[in-house]
CSV table of C-alpha atoms in Angstrom, one decimal:
chain,number,residue,atom,x,y,z
A,1,MET,CA,-0.1,0.2,0.0
A,2,LEU,CA,2.7,2.6,1.5
A,3,GLN,CA,4.5,1.7,-2.0
A,4,GLN,CA,1.6,2.4,-4.0
A,5,LEU,CA,1.3,5.8,-2.6
A,6,PHE,CA,5.0,6.6,-3.2
A,7,GLY,CA,4.7,5.5,-7.1
A,8,ALA,CA,1.4,7.8,-7.2
A,9,ALA,CA,3.3,11.0,-5.7
A,10,THR,CA,6.4,10.2,-7.1
A,11,ALA,CA,4.2,10.3,-10.5
A,12,ILE,CA,1.9,13.1,-9.6
A,13,VAL,CA,5.6,15.3,-8.5
A,14,LEU,CA,7.2,14.1,-11.3
A,15,SER,CA,4.4,15.2,-14.0
A,16,VAL,CA,4.0,18.4,-12.7
A,17,GLY,CA,7.3,19.5,-12.5
A,18,VAL,CA,7.8,18.7,-15.8
A,19,CYS,CA,5.5,20.1,-16.8
A,20,ILE,CA,6.2,23.4,-15.4
A,21,ALA,CA,9.7,23.3,-16.1
A,22,PHE,CA,9.2,22.4,-19.6
A,23,PHE,CA,6.7,25.5,-20.1
A,24,TYR,CA,9.2,28.0,-18.0
A,25,GLY,CA,12.2,26.9,-20.1
A,26,ALA,CA,10.5,26.8,-23.3
A,27,ASN,CA,9.2,30.7,-22.8
A,28,ALA,CA,13.4,31.8,-21.2
A,29,LEU,CA,14.4,30.5,-24.5
A,30,LEU,CA,12.1,32.2,-26.6
A,31,ASP,CA,12.5,35.0,-25.0
A,32,TYR,CA,16.2,34.8,-25.5
A,33,TYR,CA,16.2,34.2,-29.0
A,34,ALA,CA,13.0,36.8,-29.4
A,35,THR,CA,14.3,39.4,-28.3
A,36,ALA,CA,12.8,42.3,-29.9
A,37,SER,CA,14.9,45.1,-27.8
A,38,GLY,CA,17.9,46.9,-29.8
A,39,LEU,CA,16.0,46.7,-33.3
A,40,ASP,CA,14.8,48.3,-36.0
A,41,HIS,CA,11.0,49.3,-36.4
A,42,ARG,CA,11.0,46.5,-39.1
A,43,SER,CA,13.0,43.3,-37.6
A,44,ARG,CA,10.7,44.5,-34.2
A,45,ASP,CA,7.8,44.3,-35.7
A,46,ARG,CA,8.9,40.8,-37.4
A,47,ARG,CA,10.4,39.6,-34.3
A,48,GLU,CA,7.0,39.9,-32.5
A,49,ARG,CA,5.0,38.0,-34.7
A,50,VAL,CA,6.8,35.7,-34.8
A,51,ARG,CA,6.7,35.6,-30.6
A,52,SER,CA,3.2,36.1,-31.1
A,53,ILE,CA,2.4,32.6,-33.5
A,54,VAL,CA,5.3,30.8,-31.5
A,55,GLN,CA,4.3,31.7,-27.7
A,56,PRO,CA,0.7,29.8,-28.0
A,57,LEU,CA,2.1,27.0,-29.9
A,58,ILE,CA,4.3,25.8,-26.6
A,59,PHE,CA,1.4,25.7,-24.3
A,60,VAL,CA,-0.9,24.6,-26.8
A,61,GLY,CA,1.6,22.1,-28.9
A,62,PRO,CA,2.2,19.3,-26.6
A,63,ALA,CA,-1.2,19.0,-25.6
A,64,LEU,CA,-2.1,18.7,-29.6
A,65,LEU,CA,0.7,16.0,-29.8
A,66,LEU,CA,-1.0,13.9,-26.9
A,67,LEU,CA,-4.5,14.4,-28.4
A,68,SER,CA,-3.1,13.1,-31.2
A,69,ILE,CA,-1.2,9.8,-30.3
A,70,PHE,CA,-3.7,8.7,-27.8
A,71,LEU,CA,-6.7,10.1,-29.7
A,72,ILE,CA,-6.5,10.7,-33.1
A,73,TYR,CA,-4.8,7.8,-34.1
A,74,PRO,CA,-6.6,5.3,-32.5
A,75,VAL,CA,-9.5,6.2,-34.1
A,76,ILE,CA,-8.4,6.3,-37.0
A,77,LYS,CA,-6.7,2.8,-36.4
A,78,THR,CA,-10.1,1.0,-34.3
A,79,VAL,CA,-12.0,2.5,-38.0
A,80,GLN,CA,-9.6,0.6,-40.3
A,81,TYR,CA,-9.4,-2.6,-38.1
A,82,SER,CA,-13.5,-2.4,-38.4
A,83,PHE,CA,-13.4,-4.0,-41.8
A,84,MET,CA,-10.7,-6.9,-40.6
A,85,ASP,CA,-10.5,-10.0,-39.7
A,86,ARG,CA,-10.3,-10.8,-35.8
A,87,GLY,CA,-6.1,-10.9,-35.5
A,88,SER,CA,-6.5,-7.8,-38.3
A,89,PHE,CA,-4.3,-9.8,-40.8
A,90,GLU,CA,-7.1,-9.6,-43.9
A,91,TRP,CA,-10.1,-7.1,-45.4
A,92,VAL,CA,-13.5,-8.0,-44.4
A,93,GLY,CA,-15.6,-4.8,-45.5
A,94,LEU,CA,-18.6,-4.4,-43.7
A,95,ALA,CA,-19.0,-8.3,-42.5
A,96,ASN,CA,-18.1,-6.9,-38.4
A,97,TYR,CA,-21.2,-4.8,-38.8
A,98,ILE,CA,-23.4,-6.9,-40.3
A,99,TRP,CA,-22.9,-9.6,-37.8
A,100,ALA,CA,-23.5,-6.8,-34.8
A,101,PHE,CA,-26.9,-5.5,-36.5
A,102,HIS,CA,-27.6,-9.4,-36.6
A,103,ASP,CA,-26.0,-10.6,-33.0
A,104,LYS,CA,-29.0,-10.5,-30.6
A,105,GLU,CA,-26.2,-9.9,-27.9
A,106,PHE,CA,-25.9,-6.5,-29.1
A,107,LEU,CA,-29.5,-5.7,-30.1
A,108,GLN,CA,-30.4,-6.2,-26.5
A,109,SER,CA,-27.2,-4.2,-25.0
A,110,ILE,CA,-28.6,-1.8,-28.2
A,111,GLY,CA,-31.8,-1.3,-26.5
A,112,ASN,CA,-30.1,-1.1,-22.7
A,113,ASN,CA,-28.1,1.7,-23.6
A,114,ILE,CA,-31.9,3.2,-24.8
A,115,LEU,CA,-33.4,2.7,-21.8
A,116,TRP,CA,-30.2,4.6,-20.2
A,117,LEU,CA,-30.3,7.7,-22.0
A,118,ILE,CA,-34.1,6.7,-21.6
A,119,ILE,CA,-33.7,7.5,-17.2
A,120,VAL,CA,-30.3,8.4,-16.3
A,121,PRO,CA,-30.3,11.9,-18.2
A,122,SER,CA,-33.6,12.8,-17.2
A,123,MET,CA,-33.2,11.7,-13.4
A,124,SER,CA,-30.1,13.3,-13.0
A,125,THR,CA,-30.8,16.7,-14.4
A,126,PHE,CA,-34.3,16.7,-12.7
A,127,LEU,CA,-32.9,15.5,-9.5
A,128,GLY,CA,-29.9,18.3,-9.6
A,129,LEU,CA,-32.5,21.2,-10.7
A,130,LEU,CA,-34.7,20.5,-7.6
A,131,ILE,CA,-32.3,20.0,-5.0
A,132,ALA,CA,-30.2,23.2,-6.2
A,133,TYR,CA,-33.2,25.2,-5.6
A,134,LEU,CA,-34.5,23.7,-2.4
A,135,THR,CA,-30.7,23.9,-0.7
A,136,ASP,CA,-30.8,27.7,-1.7
A,137,ARG,CA,-33.8,28.1,1.0
A,138,ILE,CA,-32.7,26.0,3.8
A,139,TRP,CA,-29.8,27.1,6.6
A,140,TRP,CA,-28.2,23.3,5.8
A,141,GLY,CA,-28.7,23.7,2.3
A,142,GLN,CA,-24.2,24.2,2.1
A,143,ALA,CA,-23.8,21.1,3.6
A,144,ALA,CA,-26.9,19.1,1.8
A,145,ARG,CA,-24.9,19.9,-1.1
A,146,THR,CA,-21.6,19.2,-0.2
A,147,LEU,CA,-23.1,15.3,0.5
A,148,ILE,CA,-25.1,15.4,-2.5
A,149,PHE,CA,-22.1,16.4,-3.9
A,150,LEU,CA,-19.3,14.0,-2.6
A,151,PRO,CA,-20.0,10.3,-4.8
A,152,MET,CA,-18.5,12.9,-7.7
A,153,ALA,CA,-15.4,12.2,-6.1
A,154,ILE,CA,-14.7,8.7,-6.7
A,155,SER,CA,-14.6,6.1,-9.5
A,156,PHE,CA,-17.5,4.4,-11.3
A,157,LEU,CA,-15.8,1.7,-9.7
A,158,ALA,CA,-15.6,2.4,-6.4
A,159,ALA,CA,-18.9,4.0,-6.5
A,160,SER,CA,-20.1,-0.3,-7.6
A,161,VAL,CA,-18.4,-1.4,-4.9
A,162,ILE,CA,-20.4,0.2,-2.7
A,163,TRP,CA,-24.0,-0.4,-3.8
A,164,LYS,CA,-23.0,-3.8,-3.7
A,165,PHE,CA,-23.1,-4.4,-0.2
A,166,VAL,CA,-26.8,-2.1,-0.9
A,167,TYR,CA,-27.6,-4.9,-2.7
A,168,ASP,CA,-26.0,-8.0,-1.3
A,169,PHE,CA,-28.3,-11.6,-1.1
A,170,ARG,CA,-26.8,-14.0,1.2
A,171,GLY,CA,-29.7,-16.7,0.8
A,172,PRO,CA,-33.5,-17.4,2.6
A,173,ASP,CA,-31.3,-18.8,5.6
A,174,SER,CA,-28.6,-16.8,5.7
A,175,GLU,CA,-28.3,-12.9,7.4
A,176,GLN,CA,-28.9,-10.2,5.3
A,177,ILE,CA,-25.9,-7.4,4.9
A,178,GLY,CA,-27.5,-5.8,2.0
A,179,LEU,CA,-28.9,-3.0,2.9
A,180,LEU,CA,-32.3,-3.6,0.9
A,181,ASN,CA,-32.3,-6.9,1.4
A,182,ALA,CA,-32.8,-5.5,5.3
A,183,ILE,CA,-35.3,-3.3,4.4
A,184,TRP,CA,-37.1,-5.8,2.2
A,185,VAL,CA,-36.8,-8.6,5.1
A,186,GLY,CA,-37.7,-5.7,7.6
A,187,LEU,CA,-40.8,-5.6,5.9
A,188,GLY,CA,-41.7,-9.0,5.8
A,189,GLY,CA,-40.5,-9.8,2.2
A,190,GLU,CA,-38.1,-12.8,1.1
A,191,PRO,CA,-35.1,-12.0,0.0
A,192,GLN,CA,-33.6,-11.3,-3.7
A,193,ALA,CA,-30.9,-11.3,-5.1
A,194,TRP,CA,-31.8,-7.6,-7.1
A,195,ILE,CA,-28.9,-7.4,-9.8
A,196,THR,CA,-30.5,-10.8,-11.2
A,197,LEU,CA,-33.3,-9.8,-11.6
A,198,PRO,CA,-34.5,-8.9,-15.6
A,199,PHE,CA,-35.8,-5.4,-16.1
A,200,TRP,CA,-35.5,-4.2,-12.7
A,201,ASN,CA,-31.5,-5.3,-12.7
A,202,ASN,CA,-31.2,-2.5,-15.3
A,203,ILE,CA,-33.3,0.0,-13.2
A,204,PHE,CA,-31.0,-1.1,-9.9
A,205,LEU,CA,-27.5,-0.1,-12.0
A,206,MET,CA,-29.1,2.8,-13.4
A,207,ILE,CA,-29.6,4.1,-9.7
A,208,ILE,CA,-26.3,4.0,-9.6
A,209,LEU,CA,-25.4,6.7,-11.8
A,210,ILE,CA,-28.3,8.7,-10.7
A,211,TRP,CA,-26.6,8.8,-7.4
A,212,ILE,CA,-23.1,9.9,-9.1
A,213,GLN,CA,-24.4,12.7,-11.5
A,214,THR,CA,-27.1,14.3,-9.6
A,215,GLY,CA,-24.1,16.4,-8.3
A,216,PHE,CA,-23.1,17.2,-11.3
A,217,ALA,CA,-26.1,18.3,-12.1
A,218,MET,CA,-26.4,19.9,-8.8
A,219,VAL,CA,-23.3,22.3,-8.6
A,220,ILE,CA,-23.9,23.9,-12.6
A,221,LEU,CA,-27.4,24.3,-12.6
A,222,GLY,CA,-27.4,25.7,-9.1
A,223,ALA,CA,-24.6,28.4,-10.6
A,224,ALA,CA,-27.3,29.2,-13.4
A,225,MET,CA,-30.2,29.4,-11.2
A,226,ARG,CA,-28.0,32.4,-8.7
A,227,GLY,CA,-27.7,33.8,-12.6
A,228,VAL,CA,-31.4,34.6,-12.5
A,229,PRO,CA,-32.4,38.5,-12.1
A,230,GLU,CA,-33.1,39.0,-8.0
A,231,GLU,CA,-35.5,41.6,-8.7
A,232,THR,CA,-37.1,39.3,-11.4
A,233,LEU,CA,-38.0,36.9,-8.2
A,234,GLU,CA,-39.0,39.5,-6.1
A,235,ALA,CA,-41.9,40.9,-8.6
A,236,ALA,CA,-43.3,37.7,-9.3
A,237,HIS,CA,-43.7,37.4,-5.3
A,238,MET,CA,-44.9,41.0,-5.0
A,239,GLU,CA,-47.4,39.7,-8.3
A,240,GLY,CA,-48.7,36.4,-5.5
A,241,ALA,CA,-46.5,34.1,-7.5
A,242,ASN,CA,-46.2,30.8,-5.7
A,243,GLU,CA,-42.8,29.0,-5.3
A,244,MET,CA,-43.9,26.6,-7.7
A,245,GLN,CA,-45.0,29.0,-10.1
A,246,ILE,CA,-42.0,30.5,-9.6
A,247,PHE,CA,-40.0,27.7,-10.2
A,248,PHE,CA,-41.9,26.2,-13.2
A,249,LYS,CA,-43.0,29.9,-15.0
A,250,ILE,CA,-39.8,31.4,-14.3
A,251,ILE,CA,-36.5,29.6,-13.2
A,252,ILE,CA,-36.6,27.2,-15.4
A,253,PRO,CA,-37.5,29.3,-18.7
A,254,GLN,CA,-34.2,31.6,-18.2
A,255,VAL,CA,-32.1,28.2,-17.3
A,256,VAL,CA,-33.1,26.0,-19.4
A,257,GLY,CA,-30.2,26.7,-21.9
A,258,THR,CA,-28.2,25.4,-19.0
A,259,ILE,CA,-30.3,22.3,-18.2
A,260,LEU,CA,-29.7,21.1,-22.2
A,261,VAL,CA,-26.1,21.4,-21.8
A,262,VAL,CA,-26.0,19.3,-18.0
A,263,TRP,CA,-28.4,16.4,-20.0
A,264,THR,CA,-26.8,16.1,-23.1
A,265,THR,CA,-23.3,16.0,-21.0
A,266,ILE,CA,-24.8,13.1,-18.9
A,267,THR,CA,-25.7,11.4,-22.1
A,268,ILE,CA,-23.0,11.2,-23.4
A,269,THR,CA,-21.8,10.0,-20.0
A,270,VAL,CA,-24.6,7.3,-20.5
A,271,LEU,CA,-23.4,6.1,-23.7
A,272,LYS,CA,-20.4,5.3,-22.6
A,273,VAL,CA,-21.0,3.3,-19.5
A,274,PHE,CA,-19.4,0.6,-19.0
A,275,ASP,CA,-17.2,0.6,-15.2
A,276,ILE,CA,-20.3,-0.4,-13.7
A,277,VAL,CA,-22.2,-3.0,-16.0
A,278,TYR,CA,-18.7,-4.8,-16.1
A,279,ALA,CA,-18.3,-4.6,-11.9
A,280,MET,CA,-21.7,-5.6,-11.1
A,281,THR,CA,-23.3,-7.9,-13.6
A,282,ASN,CA,-20.5,-7.9,-16.6
A,283,GLY,CA,-23.1,-7.9,-18.8
A,284,GLN,CA,-24.8,-11.0,-17.7
A,285,TRP,CA,-29.0,-11.3,-16.5
A,286,ASP,CA,-29.7,-9.3,-20.2
A,287,THR,CA,-28.1,-6.2,-18.4
A,288,GLU,CA,-25.2,-5.7,-21.3
A,289,VAL,CA,-24.7,-2.6,-22.6
A,290,ILE,CA,-22.4,-1.6,-25.3
A,291,ALA,CA,-19.1,-0.6,-23.9
A,292,ASN,CA,-19.5,-3.4,-21.4
A,293,MET,CA,-19.9,-6.0,-25.4
A,294,MET,CA,-17.0,-4.0,-27.2
A,295,PHE,CA,-14.3,-4.5,-24.2
A,296,ASP,CA,-15.7,-8.6,-23.7
A,297,THR,CA,-15.1,-8.6,-27.7
A,298,MET,CA,-12.5,-7.3,-28.2
A,299,PHE,CA,-9.9,-8.2,-24.8
A,300,ARG,CA,-11.6,-11.5,-23.5
A,301,ALA,CA,-12.7,-13.1,-27.4
A,302,GLY,CA,-10.0,-11.8,-28.7
A,303,ASP,CA,-11.8,-10.5,-31.7
A,304,ALA,CA,-10.3,-6.7,-32.8
A,305,GLY,CA,-12.3,-6.8,-36.3
A,306,ARG,CA,-15.8,-7.3,-34.2
A,307,GLY,CA,-14.7,-5.4,-31.5
A,308,SER,CA,-13.9,-2.4,-33.2
A,309,ALA,CA,-17.0,-1.6,-35.0
A,310,ILE,CA,-18.6,-1.7,-31.7
A,311,ALA,CA,-16.5,0.8,-30.7
A,312,VAL,CA,-17.2,2.7,-34.2
A,313,VAL,CA,-20.8,2.4,-33.6
A,314,LEU,CA,-20.6,3.8,-30.1
A,315,MET,CA,-18.0,6.5,-31.3
A,316,VAL,CA,-20.9,7.5,-34.2
A,317,ALA,CA,-23.7,7.3,-31.3
A,318,VAL,CA,-21.8,9.6,-29.5
A,319,LEU,CA,-20.2,11.9,-31.7
A,320,PRO,CA,-24.5,14.5,-33.1
A,321,ILE,CA,-24.6,14.8,-29.1
A,322,MET,CA,-20.9,15.9,-28.9
A,323,TRP,CA,-21.9,18.1,-31.5
A,324,TRP,CA,-25.4,19.2,-30.9
A,325,ASN,CA,-24.0,20.4,-27.3
A,326,ILE,CA,-20.5,21.8,-28.7
A,327,ARG,CA,-23.2,24.0,-30.6
A,328,ASN,CA,-25.6,24.3,-27.6
A,329,VAL,CA,-22.5,25.9,-25.8
A,330,ARG,CA,-21.6,28.4,-28.3
A,331,LYS,CA,-24.8,30.0,-28.9
A,332,GLU,CA,-25.0,30.6,-25.1
A,333,GLU,CA,-21.6,32.3,-25.3
A,334,LEU,CA,-22.9,34.3,-28.2
């Protein structure tokens, strides 16, 4: 444990130190070689133009290089492999995509992803909006917001481990340590293996992601609601509007742009959901999703062609939502 902590601390210090040294060193070299002192007016202008071109590249260049190596190049190779056989040796055309859309498990994963897309972004956004509004009106609201935001600080895998104890099942003759089964038995029911119940197990997995993402939605939407002019709210109170009318007719219309951004951001997260399904069920009991099937096909079954085809389908599904999200953000900036 100590060795792992020391390794992580060393990696953080070295990476941050290298970045700081690079930026300071590159700026010092630029200042030394691109100094404009002692030059005539024309040479000074030329040197300043060179500086204005080179200086942004010092900051953006490493990021663009890493982006190309770890994102753009893998995308190109994934698209290429999706048209090749399982070992990426021979071209097979559209065979991998034809297989995908005729495979029952893949079609089920699409259906499950659609279910996730309907429930998780809507519930996370609604709960985040409601909690942000209510906690602004109680004296212990800051403490409540802190507790609700805490799940954002842990990974999806860690959250899954926590919720495994909530859904734990020990058999009808054993003492139940799972919170949900303890409550259910206390109410007179029989203990259930919750994550094996078809359809409902998908809902139980979605609750984990809703639990994580509600804090994100709450923070963003809370900041947007605090931007609603106080004069507007006071005028509504003077006109006799109640809190429900103010919330639905005044606040929501003024933060609808932020609501859409939060909703689409969570939607992208849902499309890529993998950790929760992998840790809780590994796609068993009709809980398969696209990202988990891609991992199983590519790394467990060893079929790079079909795994890449699934990855491309997932990427194509995410791109329109990302484009729409970016477009809305730019509209708000204007």
